Structure formats: C-alpha cells, structure tokens
Coordinates of C-alpha atoms in Angstrom, one line a residue:
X2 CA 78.5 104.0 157.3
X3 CA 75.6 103.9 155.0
X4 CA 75.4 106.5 152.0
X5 CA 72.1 107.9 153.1
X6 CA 72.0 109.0 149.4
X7 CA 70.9 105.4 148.5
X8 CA 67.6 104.2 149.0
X9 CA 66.3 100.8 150.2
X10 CA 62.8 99.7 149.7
X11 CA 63.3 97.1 151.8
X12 CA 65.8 96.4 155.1
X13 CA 67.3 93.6 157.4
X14 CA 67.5 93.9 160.9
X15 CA 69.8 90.8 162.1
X16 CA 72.2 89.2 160.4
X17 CA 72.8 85.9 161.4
X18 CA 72.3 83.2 159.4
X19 CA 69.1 83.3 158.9
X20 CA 68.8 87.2 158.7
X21 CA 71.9 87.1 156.0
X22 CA 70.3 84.3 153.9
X23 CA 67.0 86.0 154.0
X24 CA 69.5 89.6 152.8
X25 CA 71.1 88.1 150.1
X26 CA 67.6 86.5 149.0
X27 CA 66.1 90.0 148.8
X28 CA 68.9 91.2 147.2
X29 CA 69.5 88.6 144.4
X30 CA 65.4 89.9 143.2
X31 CA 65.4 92.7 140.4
X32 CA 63.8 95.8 142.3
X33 CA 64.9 95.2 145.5
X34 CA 67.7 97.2 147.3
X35 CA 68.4 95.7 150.7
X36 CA 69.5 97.7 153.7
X37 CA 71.0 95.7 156.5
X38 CA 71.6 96.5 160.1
X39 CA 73.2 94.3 162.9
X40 CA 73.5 95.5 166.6
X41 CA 77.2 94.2 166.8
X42 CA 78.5 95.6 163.4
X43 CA 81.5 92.5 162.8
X44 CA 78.5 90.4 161.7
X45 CA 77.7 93.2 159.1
X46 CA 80.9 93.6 158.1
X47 CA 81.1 89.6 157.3
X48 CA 78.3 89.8 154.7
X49 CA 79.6 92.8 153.3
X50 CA 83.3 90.9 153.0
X51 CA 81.4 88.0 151.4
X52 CA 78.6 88.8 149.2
X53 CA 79.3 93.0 149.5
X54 CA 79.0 92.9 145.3
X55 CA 75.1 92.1 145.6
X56 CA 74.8 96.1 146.4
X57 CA 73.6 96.5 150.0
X58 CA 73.5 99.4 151.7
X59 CA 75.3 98.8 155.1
X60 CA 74.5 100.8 158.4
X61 CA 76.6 100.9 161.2
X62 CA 73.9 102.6 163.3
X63 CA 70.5 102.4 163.9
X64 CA 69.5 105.6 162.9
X65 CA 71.6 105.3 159.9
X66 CA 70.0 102.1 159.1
X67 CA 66.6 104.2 158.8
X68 CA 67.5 107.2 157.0
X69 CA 68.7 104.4 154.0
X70 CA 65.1 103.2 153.7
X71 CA 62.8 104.9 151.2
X72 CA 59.6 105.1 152.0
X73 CA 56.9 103.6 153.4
X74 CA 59.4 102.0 155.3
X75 CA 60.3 98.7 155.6
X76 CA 62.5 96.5 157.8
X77 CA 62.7 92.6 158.5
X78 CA 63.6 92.0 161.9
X79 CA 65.3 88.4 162.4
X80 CA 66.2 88.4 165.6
X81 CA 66.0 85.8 168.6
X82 CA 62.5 86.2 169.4
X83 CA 61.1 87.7 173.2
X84 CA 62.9 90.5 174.4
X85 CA 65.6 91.0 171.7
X86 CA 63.1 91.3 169.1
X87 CA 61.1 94.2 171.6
X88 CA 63.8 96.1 172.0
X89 CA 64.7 96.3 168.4
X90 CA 60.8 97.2 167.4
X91 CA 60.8 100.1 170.4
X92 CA 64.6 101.1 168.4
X93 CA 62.5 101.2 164.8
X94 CA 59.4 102.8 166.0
X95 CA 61.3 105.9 168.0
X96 CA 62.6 106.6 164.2
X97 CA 59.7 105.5 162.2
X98 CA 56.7 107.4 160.8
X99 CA 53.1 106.9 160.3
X100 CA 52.7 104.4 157.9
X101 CA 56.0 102.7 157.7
X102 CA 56.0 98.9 158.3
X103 CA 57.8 96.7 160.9
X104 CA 58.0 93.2 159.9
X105 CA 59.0 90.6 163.2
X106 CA 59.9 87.2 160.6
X107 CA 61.3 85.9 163.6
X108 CA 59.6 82.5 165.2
X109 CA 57.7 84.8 168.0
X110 CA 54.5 83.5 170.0
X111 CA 51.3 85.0 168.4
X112 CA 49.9 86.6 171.6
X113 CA 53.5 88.9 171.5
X114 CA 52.5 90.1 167.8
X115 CA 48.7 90.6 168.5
X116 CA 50.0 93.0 171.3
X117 CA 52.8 94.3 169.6
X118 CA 50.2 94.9 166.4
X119 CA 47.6 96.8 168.1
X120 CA 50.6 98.6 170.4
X121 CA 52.1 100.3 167.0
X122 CA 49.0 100.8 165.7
X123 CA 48.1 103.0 167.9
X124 CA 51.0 105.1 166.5
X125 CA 50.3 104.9 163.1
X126 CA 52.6 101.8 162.3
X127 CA 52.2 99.3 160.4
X128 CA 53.1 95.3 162.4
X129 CA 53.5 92.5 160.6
X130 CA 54.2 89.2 162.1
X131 CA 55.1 86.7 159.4
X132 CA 55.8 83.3 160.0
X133 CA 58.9 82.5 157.7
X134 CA 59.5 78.2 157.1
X135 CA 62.2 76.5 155.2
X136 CA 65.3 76.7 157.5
X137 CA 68.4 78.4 155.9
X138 CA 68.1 77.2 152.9
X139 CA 64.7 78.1 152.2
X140 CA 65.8 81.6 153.5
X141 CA 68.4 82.0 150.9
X142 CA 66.6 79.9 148.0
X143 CA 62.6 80.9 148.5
X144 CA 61.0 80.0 152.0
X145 CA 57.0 79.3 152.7
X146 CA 56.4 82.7 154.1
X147 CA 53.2 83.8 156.3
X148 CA 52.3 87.0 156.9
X149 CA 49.7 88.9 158.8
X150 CA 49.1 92.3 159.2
X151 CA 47.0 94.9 157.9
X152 CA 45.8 95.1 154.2
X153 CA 47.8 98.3 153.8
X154 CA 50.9 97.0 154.8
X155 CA 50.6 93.9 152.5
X156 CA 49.9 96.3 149.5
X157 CA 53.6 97.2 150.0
X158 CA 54.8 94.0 151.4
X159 CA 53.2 91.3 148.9
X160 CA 55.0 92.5 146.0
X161 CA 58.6 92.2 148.2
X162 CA 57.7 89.2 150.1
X163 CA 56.6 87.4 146.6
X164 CA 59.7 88.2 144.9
X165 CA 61.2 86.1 147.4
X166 CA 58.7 83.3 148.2
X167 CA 59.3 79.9 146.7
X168 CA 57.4 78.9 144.2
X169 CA 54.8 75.6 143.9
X170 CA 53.0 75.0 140.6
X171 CA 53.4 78.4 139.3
X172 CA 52.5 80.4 142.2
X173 CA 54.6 82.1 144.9
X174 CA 54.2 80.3 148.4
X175 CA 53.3 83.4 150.0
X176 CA 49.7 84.6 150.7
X177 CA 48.5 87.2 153.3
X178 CA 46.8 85.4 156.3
X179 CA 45.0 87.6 158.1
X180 CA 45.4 90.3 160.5
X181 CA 47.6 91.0 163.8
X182 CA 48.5 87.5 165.2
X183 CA 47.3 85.5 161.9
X184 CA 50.4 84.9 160.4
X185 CA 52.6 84.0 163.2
X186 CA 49.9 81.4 164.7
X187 CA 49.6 79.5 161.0
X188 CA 53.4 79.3 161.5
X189 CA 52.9 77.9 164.9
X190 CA 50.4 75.1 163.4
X191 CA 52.8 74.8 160.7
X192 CA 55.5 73.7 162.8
X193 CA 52.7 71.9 165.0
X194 CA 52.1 69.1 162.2
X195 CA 56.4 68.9 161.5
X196 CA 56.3 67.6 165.0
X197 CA 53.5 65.0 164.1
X198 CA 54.6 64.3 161.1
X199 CA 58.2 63.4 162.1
X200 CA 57.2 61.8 164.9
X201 CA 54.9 59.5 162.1
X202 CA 58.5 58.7 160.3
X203 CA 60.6 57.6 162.7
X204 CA 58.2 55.5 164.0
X205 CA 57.6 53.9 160.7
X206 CA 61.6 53.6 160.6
X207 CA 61.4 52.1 164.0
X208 CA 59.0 49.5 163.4
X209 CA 60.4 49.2 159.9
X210 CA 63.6 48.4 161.7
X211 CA 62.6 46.0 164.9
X212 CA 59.5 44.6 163.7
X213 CA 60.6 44.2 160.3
X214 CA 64.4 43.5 160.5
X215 CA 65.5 45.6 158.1
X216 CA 69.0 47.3 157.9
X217 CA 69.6 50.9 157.8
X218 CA 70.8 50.4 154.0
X219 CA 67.5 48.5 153.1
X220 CA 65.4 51.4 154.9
X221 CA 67.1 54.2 152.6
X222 CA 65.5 52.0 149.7
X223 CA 62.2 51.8 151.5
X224 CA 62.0 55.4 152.0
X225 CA 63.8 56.7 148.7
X226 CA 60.9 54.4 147.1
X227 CA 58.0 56.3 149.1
X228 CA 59.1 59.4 148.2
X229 CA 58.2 58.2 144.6
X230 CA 54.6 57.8 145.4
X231 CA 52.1 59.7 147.8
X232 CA 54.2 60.2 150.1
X233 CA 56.5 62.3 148.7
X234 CA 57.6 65.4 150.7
X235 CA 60.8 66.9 152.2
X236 CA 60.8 65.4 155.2
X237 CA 60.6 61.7 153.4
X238 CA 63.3 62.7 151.3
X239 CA 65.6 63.7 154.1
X240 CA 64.4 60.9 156.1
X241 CA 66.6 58.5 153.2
X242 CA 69.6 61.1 153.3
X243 CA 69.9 61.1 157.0
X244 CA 69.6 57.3 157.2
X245 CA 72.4 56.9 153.9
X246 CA 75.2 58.8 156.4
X247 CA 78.1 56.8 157.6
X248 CA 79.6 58.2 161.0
X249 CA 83.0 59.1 160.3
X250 CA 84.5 57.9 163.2
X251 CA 83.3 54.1 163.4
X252 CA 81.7 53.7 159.9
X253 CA 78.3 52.8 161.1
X254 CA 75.2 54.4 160.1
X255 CA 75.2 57.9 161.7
X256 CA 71.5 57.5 162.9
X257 CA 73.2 54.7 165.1
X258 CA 75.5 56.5 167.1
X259 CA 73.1 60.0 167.3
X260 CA 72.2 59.5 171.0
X261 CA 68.0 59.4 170.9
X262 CA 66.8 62.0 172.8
X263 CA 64.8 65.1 170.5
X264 CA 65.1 68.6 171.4
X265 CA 63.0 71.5 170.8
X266 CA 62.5 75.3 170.2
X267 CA 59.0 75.1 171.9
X268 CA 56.6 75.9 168.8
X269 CA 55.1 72.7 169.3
X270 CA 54.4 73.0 173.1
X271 CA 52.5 76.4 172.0
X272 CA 50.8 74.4 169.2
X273 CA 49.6 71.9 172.4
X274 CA 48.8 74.6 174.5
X275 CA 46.3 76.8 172.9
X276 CA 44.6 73.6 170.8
X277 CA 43.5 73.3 174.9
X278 CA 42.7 76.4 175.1
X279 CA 40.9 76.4 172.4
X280 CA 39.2 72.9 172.7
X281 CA 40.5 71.6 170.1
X282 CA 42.2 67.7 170.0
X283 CA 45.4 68.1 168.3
X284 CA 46.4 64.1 169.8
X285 CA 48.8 63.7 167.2
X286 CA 51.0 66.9 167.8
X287 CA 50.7 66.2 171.1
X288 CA 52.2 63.1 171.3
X289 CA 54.7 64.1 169.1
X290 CA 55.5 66.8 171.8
X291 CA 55.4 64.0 174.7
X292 CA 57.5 61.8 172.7
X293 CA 60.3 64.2 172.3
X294 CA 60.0 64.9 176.0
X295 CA 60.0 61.4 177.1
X296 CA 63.2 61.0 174.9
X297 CA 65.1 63.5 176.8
X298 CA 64.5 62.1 180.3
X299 CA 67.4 59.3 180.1
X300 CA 68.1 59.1 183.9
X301 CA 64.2 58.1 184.4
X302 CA 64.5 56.0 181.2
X303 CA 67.3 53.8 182.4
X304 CA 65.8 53.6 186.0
X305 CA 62.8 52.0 184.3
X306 CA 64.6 49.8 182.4
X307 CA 66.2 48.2 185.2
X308 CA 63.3 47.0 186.6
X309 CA 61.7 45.4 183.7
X310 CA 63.1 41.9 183.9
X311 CA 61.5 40.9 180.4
X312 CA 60.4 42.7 176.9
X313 CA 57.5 41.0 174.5
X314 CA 59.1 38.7 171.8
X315 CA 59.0 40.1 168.7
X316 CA 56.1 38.8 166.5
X317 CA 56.5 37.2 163.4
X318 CA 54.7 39.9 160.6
X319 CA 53.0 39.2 157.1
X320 CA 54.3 40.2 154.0
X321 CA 52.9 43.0 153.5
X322 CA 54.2 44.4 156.7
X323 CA 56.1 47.2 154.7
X324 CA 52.9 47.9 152.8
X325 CA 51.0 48.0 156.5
X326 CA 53.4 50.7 157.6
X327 CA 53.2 52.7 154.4
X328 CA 49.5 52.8 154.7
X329 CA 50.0 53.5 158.4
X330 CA 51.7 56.7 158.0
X331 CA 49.5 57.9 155.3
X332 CA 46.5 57.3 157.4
X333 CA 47.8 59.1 160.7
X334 CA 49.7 61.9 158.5
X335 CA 45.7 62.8 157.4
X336 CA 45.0 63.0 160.8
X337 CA 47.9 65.4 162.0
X338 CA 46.5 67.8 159.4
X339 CA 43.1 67.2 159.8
X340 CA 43.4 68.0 163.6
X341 CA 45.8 71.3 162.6
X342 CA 43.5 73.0 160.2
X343 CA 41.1 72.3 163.1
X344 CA 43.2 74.5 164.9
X345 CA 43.5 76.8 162.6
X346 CA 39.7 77.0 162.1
X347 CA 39.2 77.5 165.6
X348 CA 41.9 80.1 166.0
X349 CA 40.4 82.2 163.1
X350 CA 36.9 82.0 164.9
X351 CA 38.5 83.3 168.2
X352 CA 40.5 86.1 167.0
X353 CA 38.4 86.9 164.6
X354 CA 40.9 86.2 161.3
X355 CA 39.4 85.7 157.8
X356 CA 42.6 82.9 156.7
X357 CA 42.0 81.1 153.2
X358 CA 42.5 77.7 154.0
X359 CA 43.0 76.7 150.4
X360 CA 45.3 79.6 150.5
X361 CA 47.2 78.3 153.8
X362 CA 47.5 74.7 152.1
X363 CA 49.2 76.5 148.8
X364 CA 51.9 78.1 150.5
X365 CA 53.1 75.4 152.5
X366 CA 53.7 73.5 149.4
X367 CA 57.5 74.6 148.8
X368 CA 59.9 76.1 150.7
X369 CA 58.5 74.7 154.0
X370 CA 59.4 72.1 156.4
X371 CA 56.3 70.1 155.7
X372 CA 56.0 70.4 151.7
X373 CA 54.6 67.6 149.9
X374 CA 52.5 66.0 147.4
X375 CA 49.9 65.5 149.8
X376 CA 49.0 69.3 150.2
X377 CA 47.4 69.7 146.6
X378 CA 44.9 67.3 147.9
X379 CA 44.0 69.7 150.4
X380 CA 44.1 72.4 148.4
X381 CA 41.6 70.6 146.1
X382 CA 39.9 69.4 149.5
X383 CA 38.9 73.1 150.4
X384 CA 38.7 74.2 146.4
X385 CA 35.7 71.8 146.6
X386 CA 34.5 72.5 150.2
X387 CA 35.6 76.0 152.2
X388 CA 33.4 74.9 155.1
X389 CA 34.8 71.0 155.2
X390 CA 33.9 69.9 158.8
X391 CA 37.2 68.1 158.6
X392 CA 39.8 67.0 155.9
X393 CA 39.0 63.1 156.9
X394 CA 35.1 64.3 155.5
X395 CA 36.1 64.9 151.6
X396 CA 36.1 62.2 149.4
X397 CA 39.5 61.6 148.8
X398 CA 41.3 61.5 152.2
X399 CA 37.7 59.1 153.3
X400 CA 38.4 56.6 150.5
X401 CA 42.2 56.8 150.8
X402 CA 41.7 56.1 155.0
X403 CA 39.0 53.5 154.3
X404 CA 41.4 52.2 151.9
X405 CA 44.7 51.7 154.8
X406 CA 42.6 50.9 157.6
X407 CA 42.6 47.7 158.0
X408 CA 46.5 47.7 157.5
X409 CA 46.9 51.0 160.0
X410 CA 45.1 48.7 162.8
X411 CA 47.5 45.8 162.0
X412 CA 50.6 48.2 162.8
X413 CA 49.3 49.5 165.6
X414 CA 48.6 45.8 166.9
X415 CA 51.9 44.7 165.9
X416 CA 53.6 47.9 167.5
X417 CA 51.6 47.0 171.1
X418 CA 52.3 43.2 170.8
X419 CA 56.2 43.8 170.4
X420 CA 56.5 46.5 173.1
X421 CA 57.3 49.3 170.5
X422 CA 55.7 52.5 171.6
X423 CA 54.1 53.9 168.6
X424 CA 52.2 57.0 170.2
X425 CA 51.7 58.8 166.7
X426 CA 49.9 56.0 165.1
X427 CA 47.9 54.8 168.0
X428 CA 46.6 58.3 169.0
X429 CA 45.8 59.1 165.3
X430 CA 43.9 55.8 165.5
X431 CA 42.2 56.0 168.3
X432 CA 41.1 59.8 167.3
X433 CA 40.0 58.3 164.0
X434 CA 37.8 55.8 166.1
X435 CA 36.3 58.5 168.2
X436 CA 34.8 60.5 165.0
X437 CA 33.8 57.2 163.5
X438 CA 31.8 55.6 166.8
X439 CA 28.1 56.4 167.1
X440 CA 28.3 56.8 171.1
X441 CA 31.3 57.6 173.1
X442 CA 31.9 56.6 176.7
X443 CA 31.6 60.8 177.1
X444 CA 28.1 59.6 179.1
X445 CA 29.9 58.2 181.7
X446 CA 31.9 60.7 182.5
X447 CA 29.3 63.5 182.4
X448 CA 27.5 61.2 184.7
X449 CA 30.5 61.3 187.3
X450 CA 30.5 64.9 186.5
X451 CA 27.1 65.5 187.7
X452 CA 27.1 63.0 190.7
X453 CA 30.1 65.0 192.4
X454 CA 29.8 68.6 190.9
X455 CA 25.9 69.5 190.0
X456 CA 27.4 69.6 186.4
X457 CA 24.3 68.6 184.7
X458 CA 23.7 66.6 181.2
X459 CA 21.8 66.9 178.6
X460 CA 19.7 63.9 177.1
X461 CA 19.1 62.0 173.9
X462 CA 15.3 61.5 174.1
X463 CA 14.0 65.5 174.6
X464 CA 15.7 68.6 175.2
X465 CA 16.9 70.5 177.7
X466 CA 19.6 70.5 180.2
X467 CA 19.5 68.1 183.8
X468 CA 20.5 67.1 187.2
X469 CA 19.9 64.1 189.2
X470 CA 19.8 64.8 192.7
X471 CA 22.4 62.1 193.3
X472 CA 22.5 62.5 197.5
X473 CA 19.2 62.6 197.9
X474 CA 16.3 60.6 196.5
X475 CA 17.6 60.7 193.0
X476 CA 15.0 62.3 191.3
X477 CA 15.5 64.0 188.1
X478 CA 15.2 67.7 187.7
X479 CA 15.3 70.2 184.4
X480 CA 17.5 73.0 185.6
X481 CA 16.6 76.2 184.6
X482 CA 18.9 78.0 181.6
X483 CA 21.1 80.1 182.7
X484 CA 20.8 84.1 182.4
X485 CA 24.8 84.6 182.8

C-alpha cells in the first residue's frame, strides 16, 4: 500500500516493459518522485523487488495510486492502446480534479485523443496524448517524446518530460506539438517514414545481395561503412548488427533462416489511410505498408511461384553498383520524408495545429526509431525556409538528388531487369518524376472523367471551369460556379 504521506509529482499507470522502463527513467531524474500503479498488482510488486531502492511510491489501488500524487496531477498511462487505455482514463478522471493532467504515452490513433481531449476538457482536465519513440531502450535511456495538449498542461509537463527526453546536440528531444491530437499524429508519421525507410534498406540489402553477389559478411562491411557517412542513423547501424548474427542452431547468418514475412502494429496502415484522406501522396510509406503485406501472404506467394516457369537472368552490373545503391537509398529516403512532413503539413492545416516543423525534425534526432544524420539537414531545411513547399525544394536535398539521380534510375533499371521487386525505390522515383514533369497524363483522365461523369476541367489557355457535351454534339460549355 502506498504511504499517502509521500508525494509524487509525477505517476505510472502500467507497468510492463515499456511502462517500467519509462518508471525507472523518471525516477533515476533529480526532482522527480514516481508513483506507479498496475491493475494486476504482481507486476508492481516485480519492479518494486528489482529496482524498489530508486524510491517509488507503490499503490496497490487505484484510488491509492491518486491520493500519492501531488498536485496538479499527473499520470502516464502505458497501457495497450483502444479500450484498456479508456477504461483506465474513465478510472483517473472519476478521482481527478480540475486541472490535473492525464497523459495517454501509449501508441493510440489520433482521432481517440482528439475525442478523448475535448471529452476531459469539458471537465476541467487536462489530455495529453504524447507520442513516445525509441522502443525499450529509449524508454529507460531517453526516448524522442511528442506531446500535445494544451499549453497549461505542458507548463507542468515540459519540465518532467524533458528531464527524461534524450538528448541531440545539446537539446532535449522533446518539444510540445500542438494541441489535442497533435502529438500522437507526429508519432503516427513518425512511425509512417520507419516503414519507408526500412523498407529502403532491405531493399538495398536485397539488391546488394542478388544483383551484386555479395555475402552476408561482406554486407555488414558495406553497411557498417555507410553508417560512416550520410547515411548514418539507427536503423543503418542495426541494419549491420542484425546481418553480423549467426543462428545458433545451424551457424548461418540469422537473417537466413528468419522466415520473410514482416508484421505490423498498424501505425503505418493509419499513416496510409488519412495521407488519402487527406490528399496527400505518401507512395513511399505506402509501399512499404503493401510490401510488408505482400510478405505475409505465403500460401498466395507459393501458388504464384508455381506457375512462373522462368525468372530474368541476372544482369551483369558496373562497378559502381554499390555506389548506385548508396545513392539510391539517399535519394528515395528524401522522398519518404519529404512526402511525411507533407503529411504533417496537411494534418496541421486540417485540425488546425500550429506544429514547428524545425522543431518536429529536432526531436526525432535521438532516442527515436528514425534518428540520423540526415535530420539536421532538415532542421536547417526549415531554419532557412518555414514555408518550404517540399524538403526536395531546398538547396541541399535538390543538389544532393540531382547529384544520385542518374545512379537511382540505374537501380531501379537493374532491380526491373533482374525481377527484384524494389517498390520503395521505384515509387520514390516515379513520385520524384511526377513533381519534376511539366505535364502529367492527369488530362487524360479528367477527360474520361468528364466524358462519363459531367466532372468538368479546367483549361490552360483562359479560365474557368468546363464541360464538353460528350453525347451530344460535343460542344463546349463554361459551367456556371458553383453556390454550394
């Protein structure tokens, strides 16, 4: 039982392992005391057992769990997300009081926290969805964290959440992102790009590997070496640690006996979803989502397979062939985060957030998934530019594109003439080429759309919007704007 005599400005809600990682984080910070609470109270006990000396204050109720915080106050909930996490929020905000603060650090879907927001609002509480990245580790050594909210309740919160933030060039990868939904949908986009960008790898390693004949030993040098450079990031680095791991059982590589089919939690099919919704062509997550779903369908894979009586011969390659895939993967990985700050943009504009993008790039450059290098030229990117049309406009990612162009179309040619599917590069080429063209095929289709639907067009030479009467005698008439 707690000793309600002791106060906690802060508390957990949750303690598995990423709820008693994120604990011990909070509690290994000078000024924080850490309250934690877990429905089934072994799991509480098993923290207290292990790290019990970092001065928690354990609750074996809920109600006990409260009267520990001081206040405002203040509880992490980091449970499974959907219903669990409701039912501990309606728990918290029976007991709570006007102005205490309910933080959800839990991987939930944005439209749940704009609804739970404005629902505990209306009682005087304070909602924070916060969008937490780094996996355990980062949870017990400094994740990115993003949260939204309202400015009140990051007056209180900042000061906690920064304690515990990692840190990137001096500065705490934590920043608020806006209100209600903000932070949680940033996550979302977050974890949008991890799916392009680790689709980008392992097609690099795969083409790397077919195309290129090299052995799993030789890759670990190729991508310990571009981790050295520009591409440097966590997911690189992992990339050659995976690869260097001998299965136990037979000695071979362990990437060679993992059977290849991807799972996943969902965050990128949201991240696919409202980029539709919103309009917005995010080709590179989404075939990174396909991908992953194509993977998993081995009955219709092997069906396939046994009626293809003959693959393309493998191509002999140039040279620079390691160089061409390096350049590759920079190129499309500009994309991927091109087309998610889109995202972002557009989600901003539609739920009326004020996010920093500068700010966003900042926090995701330690303690997240997708850390790297690379982010402090977008920083700089949006230092220079808040209202860049896209990242592939500033003068940096344009010359450094320019620059691997040539090379990125030489994989993509090599990847189609050997029968390799490279979906990440060729869609991050082809939505490269789109920008770039001066006219689009888009005419064609808008014609269609007006020859069986009335759906008009507009016209290059005056303006105004058109119909051409298509079953009749084909004449031409200027519809009238529209009053709706």
């Amino acid at each position: 039982m707690a000793d309600n005599k002791q106060q906690a400005n802060i508390g957990v809600v949750g303690l598995a392992v990423m709820g008693s990682n994120l604990a011990r984080n909070l509690a290994s910070r000078d000024g924080n005391t850490v309250a934690v609470y877990n429905r089934t109270y072994a799991r509480t006990q098993e923290l207290m057992d292990e790290h019990g000396d970092m001065g928690f204050i354990a609750s074996e109720t809920i109600d006990d769990f409260v009267a520990s915080l001081s206040k405002p106050r203040t509880a992490i909930i980091m449970v499974q997300a959907g219903k669990g996490t409701d039912a501990v929020i309606g728990q918290l905000a029976e007991r709570f009081e006007e102005g205490d603060i309910i933080v959800d650090g839990g991987n939930a879907n944005f439209h749940d926290t704009i609804r739970r927001e404005h629902e505990l609002r209306e009682k005087g509480l304070n909602f924070v969805g916060t969008g937490i990245s780094g996996g355990e580790e980062g949870a017990l050594k400094g994740p990115s964290i993003m949260p939204g909210g309202s400015a009140e309740a990051w007056e209180t919160l900042g000061p906690i959440l920064k304690s515990i933030a990692a840190v990137a060039e001096g500065e705490p990868c934590v920043t608020h992102i806006g209100t209600d939904g903000a932070g949680h949908f940033v996550k979302m986009v977050h974890n949008g790009i991890e799916y392009a960008d680790m689709q980008l790898i392992a097609e690099s390693y795969d083409l790397l590997r077919r195309v290129g004949g090299h052995s799993t030993e030789e890759l670990v040098s190729i991508f310990e070496r571009w981790n050295d450079g520009d591409l440097e990031s966590y997911l690189i680095e992992i990339t050659a640690e995976v690869l260097k791991q001998k299965d136990a059982d037979t000695g071979k590589p362990l990437v060679d006996v993992i059977r290849d089919e991807a799972g996943s939690k969902g965050t990128g099919v949201w991240t696919v979803q409202n980029a539709v919704g919103l309009g917005i062509p995010v080709s590179g997550i989404g075939e990174a989502v396909f991908a992953r779903a194509v993977s998993s369908k081995p009955e219709q894979r092997a069906a396939v397979q046994k009626t293809v009586t003959s693959r393309p011969e493998i191509p002999s390659v140039p040279d620079s062939f390691e160089d061409d895939v390096r350049a590759a993967l920079y190129a499309s990985k500009v994309v991927a985060y091109a087309q998610g700050f889109d995202l972002i943009i557009a989600g901003a504009k539609e739920y009326d957030w004020d996010i920093n993008l500068g700010n966003v790039a900042k926090i995701w450059r330690g303690g997240c998934i997708i850390r790297a290098q690379f982010l402090n030229r977008i920083v700089e990117a949006y230092d220079k530019n808040p209202d860049l049309p896209s990242l592939l406009v500033d003068p940096y990612f344009a010359k450094a594109v320019a620059e691997g162009e040539a090379a990125w179309r030489r994989i993509v040619g090599i990847a189609a003439a050997s029968g390799i599917p490279a979906p990440g590069f060729s869609s991050a080429l082809a939505y490269f080429d789109s920008l770039a063209s001066d006219r689009l095929p888009a005419s064609l289709i808008q014609g269609q759309r007006d020859f069986f639907g009335a759906h008009t067009y507009g016209r290059i030479d005056k303006p105004g919007t058109f119909h051409t009467m298509w079953s009749e005698d084909r004449r031409e008439v200027e519809q009238e704007p529209s009053t709706h």
